[in-house]
Amino acid sequence: MRHLRMTIEYDGTGYKGWQRQSEGTTIQQVLEETLGRVTGEKVTLHGSSRTDAGVHALNQVAHFRTSSTIPERNLLMGLNSLIPRDIVIRDLTEADESFHARYSARSKTYFYRIFNSDIRTALHRNYCWFVFKPLDVAGMAEAAAALEGVHDFSAFCSVQTDVKSRVREIYDTRLEREGGSFLRFHIEANGFLRHMVRTIVGTLVDVGKGKLTPADFREILESRDRKRAGVTAPPQGLFLSEVKYE
């Protein structure tokens, strides 16, 4: 059996997220079905991150096992010729037997795009959150700095999160102007909880609007109370940008 690793880019607009579900089309489902067509086997694909419906990825990493002898380059090109145009496999290589796309990851980086203007965007509507009211970017950046380090992120995750521990370590946060009316929030951590980045962004926007101060934001983080945080930002502004391994 060969152990193969792939890097995938996708536009999540038309999908119910990464993970296969009983209803709705997902990225994992499309790729597994295409792998089955090409290899003639039932293939299970393991992804590094379970992105939600509408969320995008530049560098999602996944692995699978196969007995197929198709050369890597031929397999890559064959898969890309069959999958929808809003998904592309950027790389496919042999991996060490110990490699696991999710559990071998050292860190993951996401970014979230905000379009802050009094006029909405048509061309970018599926790739950002349109926020009408002017935002205090400096205040948002000051608030975001409180996230760095080891914290319990219960205040910034879905109440349906059922993991044993909600403690994560944030290595880096950055909020920067991307050009024109766009803002981009970067966050790198050893792991993320369900809706964590989107809830952080929703609360940072409340800081930007003047509804909260940076000190309020820190208190919300320390409170571990989801009810005190802001709304969960819409999914279309979120991108999985990088997964790092040892």
CSV table of C-alpha atoms in Angstrom, one decimal:
chain,number,residue,atom,x,y,z
A,1,MET,CA,0.0,0.0,0.0
A,2,ARG,CA,1.3,3.5,-0.9
A,3,HIS,CA,0.9,6.4,1.5
A,4,LEU,CA,0.2,9.6,-0.4
A,5,ARG,CA,-0.1,13.2,0.6
A,6,MET,CA,-1.8,15.9,-1.4
A,7,THR,CA,-2.2,19.7,-1.1
A,8,ILE,CA,-5.6,21.1,-2.2
A,9,GLU,CA,-6.9,24.5,-3.1
A,10,TYR,CA,-10.7,25.0,-3.2
A,11,ASP,CA,-13.4,27.6,-3.4
A,12,GLY,CA,-15.9,26.5,-0.7
A,13,THR,CA,-18.8,28.5,-1.9
A,14,GLY,CA,-20.8,25.6,-3.4
A,15,TYR,CA,-20.0,23.0,-0.7
A,16,LYS,CA,-21.2,21.9,2.7
A,17,GLY,CA,-17.6,22.1,4.0
A,18,TRP,CA,-14.7,19.6,3.9
A,19,GLN,CA,-16.1,16.6,5.8
A,20,ARG,CA,-18.4,14.1,4.1
A,21,GLN,CA,-22.0,14.4,5.3
A,22,SER,CA,-25.3,12.6,4.9
A,23,GLU,CA,-26.7,15.5,2.9
A,24,GLY,CA,-25.1,18.0,0.6
A,25,THR,CA,-21.9,17.9,-1.4
A,26,THR,CA,-18.5,18.2,0.4
A,27,ILE,CA,-14.9,18.5,-0.7
A,28,GLN,CA,-13.9,15.2,0.9
A,29,GLN,CA,-16.8,13.5,-0.9
A,30,VAL,CA,-15.9,14.8,-4.3
A,31,LEU,CA,-12.2,13.9,-3.9
A,32,GLU,CA,-12.9,10.4,-2.5
A,33,GLU,CA,-15.3,9.6,-5.3
A,34,THR,CA,-12.8,10.8,-8.0
A,35,LEU,CA,-10.0,8.9,-6.4
A,36,GLY,CA,-12.3,5.8,-6.5
A,37,ARG,CA,-12.9,6.4,-10.2
A,38,VAL,CA,-9.2,6.7,-11.0
A,39,THR,CA,-7.8,3.9,-8.8
A,40,GLY,CA,-10.7,1.5,-8.9
A,41,GLU,CA,-10.6,1.4,-5.0
A,42,LYS,CA,-12.6,2.7,-2.2
A,43,VAL,CA,-10.4,5.5,-0.8
A,44,THR,CA,-10.6,7.3,2.5
A,45,LEU,CA,-9.1,10.8,2.5
A,46,HIS,CA,-8.0,12.3,5.8
A,47,GLY,CA,-7.8,16.1,5.9
A,48,SER,CA,-5.8,18.5,8.1
A,49,SER,CA,-8.8,20.7,8.9
A,50,ARG,CA,-12.5,20.3,8.7
A,51,THR,CA,-13.4,23.6,7.1
A,52,ASP,CA,-17.1,24.7,7.4
A,53,ALA,CA,-19.6,25.2,4.6
A,54,GLY,CA,-18.6,28.2,2.5
A,55,VAL,CA,-15.0,28.4,3.8
A,56,HIS,CA,-12.1,28.3,1.4
A,57,ALA,CA,-8.6,26.8,1.4
A,58,LEU,CA,-5.4,27.7,-0.3
A,59,ASN,CA,-3.4,24.8,1.1
A,60,GLN,CA,-5.5,22.1,2.7
A,61,VAL,CA,-3.4,19.0,3.3
A,62,ALA,CA,-4.8,15.4,3.1
A,63,HIS,CA,-3.5,11.9,3.0
A,64,PHE,CA,-4.7,8.5,1.8
A,65,ARG,CA,-3.6,4.9,1.1
A,66,THR,CA,-3.9,3.1,-2.1
A,67,SER,CA,-2.5,0.0,-3.8
A,68,SER,CA,-2.7,1.7,-7.2
A,69,THR,CA,0.6,1.8,-9.1
A,70,ILE,CA,-0.3,4.9,-11.1
A,71,PRO,CA,2.7,7.3,-11.0
A,72,GLU,CA,2.3,10.4,-8.8
A,73,ARG,CA,2.3,12.9,-11.7
A,74,ASN,CA,-0.2,10.9,-13.8
A,75,LEU,CA,-2.4,10.5,-10.7
A,76,LEU,CA,-2.3,14.2,-10.0
A,77,MET,CA,-3.1,15.2,-13.6
A,78,GLY,CA,-5.8,12.5,-13.9
A,79,LEU,CA,-7.6,13.7,-10.8
A,80,ASN,CA,-7.4,17.4,-11.8
A,81,SER,CA,-9.0,16.6,-15.1
A,82,LEU,CA,-12.0,15.0,-13.4
A,83,ILE,CA,-12.8,17.1,-10.4
A,84,PRO,CA,-14.8,20.4,-10.6
A,85,ARG,CA,-13.0,23.6,-11.5
A,86,ASP,CA,-13.5,25.1,-8.0
A,87,ILE,CA,-11.2,22.4,-6.6
A,88,VAL,CA,-7.6,21.7,-7.6
A,89,ILE,CA,-4.9,19.4,-6.3
A,90,ARG,CA,-1.7,21.5,-6.3
A,91,ASP,CA,0.7,18.7,-5.2
A,92,LEU,CA,0.7,14.9,-4.7
A,93,THR,CA,3.7,13.0,-3.3
A,94,GLU,CA,4.6,9.9,-1.4
A,95,ALA,CA,4.6,10.4,2.3
A,96,ASP,CA,6.3,8.6,5.2
A,97,GLU,CA,4.1,5.9,6.8
A,98,SER,CA,3.9,7.9,10.0
A,99,PHE,CA,2.5,11.0,8.4
A,100,HIS,CA,-1.0,12.0,9.3
A,101,ALA,CA,-2.5,15.2,7.7
A,102,ARG,CA,-4.2,16.2,10.9
A,103,TYR,CA,-2.3,14.7,13.8
A,104,SER,CA,1.2,15.4,12.4
A,105,ALA,CA,0.5,19.2,11.9
A,106,ARG,CA,2.5,21.5,14.1
A,107,SER,CA,0.4,24.6,13.3
A,108,LYS,CA,-2.3,25.9,11.1
A,109,THR,CA,-2.8,29.4,9.7
A,110,TYR,CA,-6.1,31.0,8.7
A,111,PHE,CA,-6.8,34.4,7.4
A,112,TYR,CA,-10.1,36.3,7.3
A,113,ARG,CA,-11.0,39.1,4.8
A,114,ILE,CA,-13.2,42.0,5.6
A,115,PHE,CA,-14.5,44.5,3.0
A,116,ASN,CA,-15.0,47.7,5.0
A,117,SER,CA,-16.7,50.3,2.8
A,118,ASP,CA,-20.0,52.2,2.4
A,119,ILE,CA,-20.6,50.4,-0.9
A,120,ARG,CA,-20.7,46.6,-1.1
A,121,THR,CA,-18.5,44.6,-3.6
A,122,ALA,CA,-20.0,42.4,-6.3
A,123,LEU,CA,-16.9,40.5,-7.5
A,124,HIS,CA,-15.6,39.6,-4.1
A,125,ARG,CA,-18.9,38.9,-2.3
A,126,ASN,CA,-18.0,35.2,-1.9
A,127,TYR,CA,-14.6,35.9,-0.4
A,128,CYS,CA,-15.1,38.5,2.3
A,129,TRP,CA,-17.5,39.9,4.9
A,130,PHE,CA,-18.9,43.3,3.9
A,131,VAL,CA,-18.9,45.6,6.9
A,132,PHE,CA,-20.5,49.0,6.3
A,133,LYS,CA,-19.6,51.0,9.4
A,134,PRO,CA,-16.0,52.4,9.5
A,135,LEU,CA,-13.7,50.3,11.7
A,136,ASP,CA,-11.0,51.3,14.1
A,137,VAL,CA,-8.2,49.0,12.8
A,138,ALA,CA,-5.7,50.0,15.5
A,139,GLY,CA,-8.2,49.2,18.2
A,140,MET,CA,-8.9,45.8,16.6
A,141,ALA,CA,-5.2,45.0,16.3
A,142,GLU,CA,-4.6,45.9,20.0
A,143,ALA,CA,-7.5,43.6,21.0
A,144,ALA,CA,-6.2,40.8,18.8
A,145,ALA,CA,-2.8,40.9,20.5
A,146,ALA,CA,-4.4,39.5,23.6
A,147,LEU,CA,-5.0,36.2,21.9
A,148,GLU,CA,-1.4,35.3,21.6
A,149,GLY,CA,-0.2,32.7,24.0
A,150,VAL,CA,-2.0,29.8,25.7
A,151,HIS,CA,-5.7,30.4,26.6
A,152,ASP,CA,-9.0,28.6,27.0
A,153,PHE,CA,-11.0,29.7,24.0
A,154,SER,CA,-14.5,28.7,25.3
A,155,ALA,CA,-15.7,32.2,24.7
A,156,PHE,CA,-14.8,32.0,21.0
A,157,CYS,CA,-16.1,28.7,19.9
A,158,SER,CA,-19.4,27.1,19.0
A,159,VAL,CA,-21.5,25.9,22.0
A,160,GLN,CA,-21.7,22.6,20.1
A,161,THR,CA,-18.0,22.0,20.4
A,162,ASP,CA,-17.5,18.7,22.2
A,163,VAL,CA,-13.7,18.4,22.5
A,164,LYS,CA,-12.2,17.6,25.9
A,165,SER,CA,-10.0,20.7,26.0
A,166,ARG,CA,-10.6,24.1,24.6
A,167,VAL,CA,-7.1,25.3,25.4
A,168,ARG,CA,-5.1,26.3,22.4
A,169,GLU,CA,-1.8,28.2,21.8
A,170,ILE,CA,-1.8,31.2,19.4
A,171,TYR,CA,1.6,31.8,17.9
A,172,ASP,CA,0.8,34.9,15.9
A,173,THR,CA,-2.0,37.4,15.0
A,174,ARG,CA,-1.9,40.2,12.5
A,175,LEU,CA,-4.4,42.6,11.2
A,176,GLU,CA,-3.4,44.5,8.1
A,177,ARG,CA,-4.8,46.4,5.2
A,178,GLU,CA,-4.8,44.3,2.1
A,179,GLY,CA,-5.4,47.2,-0.3
A,180,GLY,CA,-8.3,49.6,-0.8
A,181,SER,CA,-11.1,48.8,1.5
A,182,PHE,CA,-9.9,45.3,2.4
A,183,LEU,CA,-8.7,44.2,5.8
A,184,ARG,CA,-7.0,40.8,6.4
A,185,PHE,CA,-6.8,39.1,9.8
A,186,HIS,CA,-4.1,36.4,10.1
A,187,ILE,CA,-4.0,33.9,13.0
A,188,GLU,CA,-1.6,30.9,13.5
A,189,ALA,CA,-2.2,28.3,16.2
A,190,ASN,CA,-1.5,24.8,17.2
A,191,GLY,CA,-5.2,24.0,16.6
A,192,PHE,CA,-8.6,25.6,16.3
A,193,LEU,CA,-12.0,25.0,17.7
A,194,ARG,CA,-15.3,24.9,15.8
A,195,HIS,CA,-16.1,28.5,14.6
A,196,MET,CA,-13.2,29.8,16.7
A,197,VAL,CA,-11.7,32.2,14.1
A,198,ARG,CA,-15.1,33.4,12.9
A,199,THR,CA,-16.2,34.2,16.4
A,200,ILE,CA,-13.0,36.0,17.1
A,201,VAL,CA,-13.4,38.1,14.0
A,202,GLY,CA,-17.1,38.9,14.9
A,203,THR,CA,-15.9,40.1,18.3
A,204,LEU,CA,-13.0,42.1,16.8
A,205,VAL,CA,-15.5,43.9,14.5
A,206,ASP,CA,-17.4,44.9,17.6
A,207,VAL,CA,-14.2,46.5,18.9
A,208,GLY,CA,-13.7,48.2,15.5
A,209,LYS,CA,-17.3,49.6,15.7
A,210,GLY,CA,-16.7,51.0,19.2
A,211,LYS,CA,-19.1,48.6,20.8
A,212,LEU,CA,-16.2,47.0,22.8
A,213,THR,CA,-12.8,48.2,23.9
A,214,PRO,CA,-9.6,46.2,23.7
A,215,ALA,CA,-9.9,45.7,27.4
A,216,ASP,CA,-13.4,44.4,27.0
A,217,PHE,CA,-12.1,41.9,24.4
A,218,ARG,CA,-9.5,40.6,26.9
A,219,GLU,CA,-12.2,40.2,29.6
A,220,ILE,CA,-14.4,38.2,27.2
A,221,LEU,CA,-11.5,35.9,26.4
A,222,GLU,CA,-10.8,35.4,30.1
A,223,SER,CA,-14.5,34.9,30.9
A,224,ARG,CA,-14.8,31.7,28.8
A,225,ASP,CA,-18.4,32.8,28.2
A,226,ARG,CA,-19.6,32.5,24.6
A,227,LYS,CA,-22.6,34.7,25.4
A,228,ARG,CA,-20.3,37.7,26.0
A,229,ALA,CA,-18.6,37.4,22.6
A,230,GLY,CA,-19.8,38.8,19.3
A,231,VAL,CA,-21.5,37.2,16.4
A,232,THR,CA,-20.0,34.4,14.4
A,233,ALA,CA,-18.6,36.1,11.2
A,234,PRO,CA,-20.0,34.6,8.0
A,235,PRO,CA,-18.0,31.8,6.5
A,236,GLN,CA,-17.1,33.2,3.1
A,237,GLY,CA,-14.3,35.5,4.4
A,238,LEU,CA,-12.4,32.6,5.9
A,239,PHE,CA,-9.4,30.9,4.2
A,240,LEU,CA,-7.2,28.0,5.4
A,241,SER,CA,-3.9,29.4,4.2
A,242,GLU,CA,-1.1,27.1,5.5
A,243,VAL,CA,-0.5,23.9,7.5
A,244,LYS,CA,3.0,23.4,8.9
A,245,TYR,CA,4.7,20.1,9.7
A,246,GLU,CA,7.9,19.2,11.4
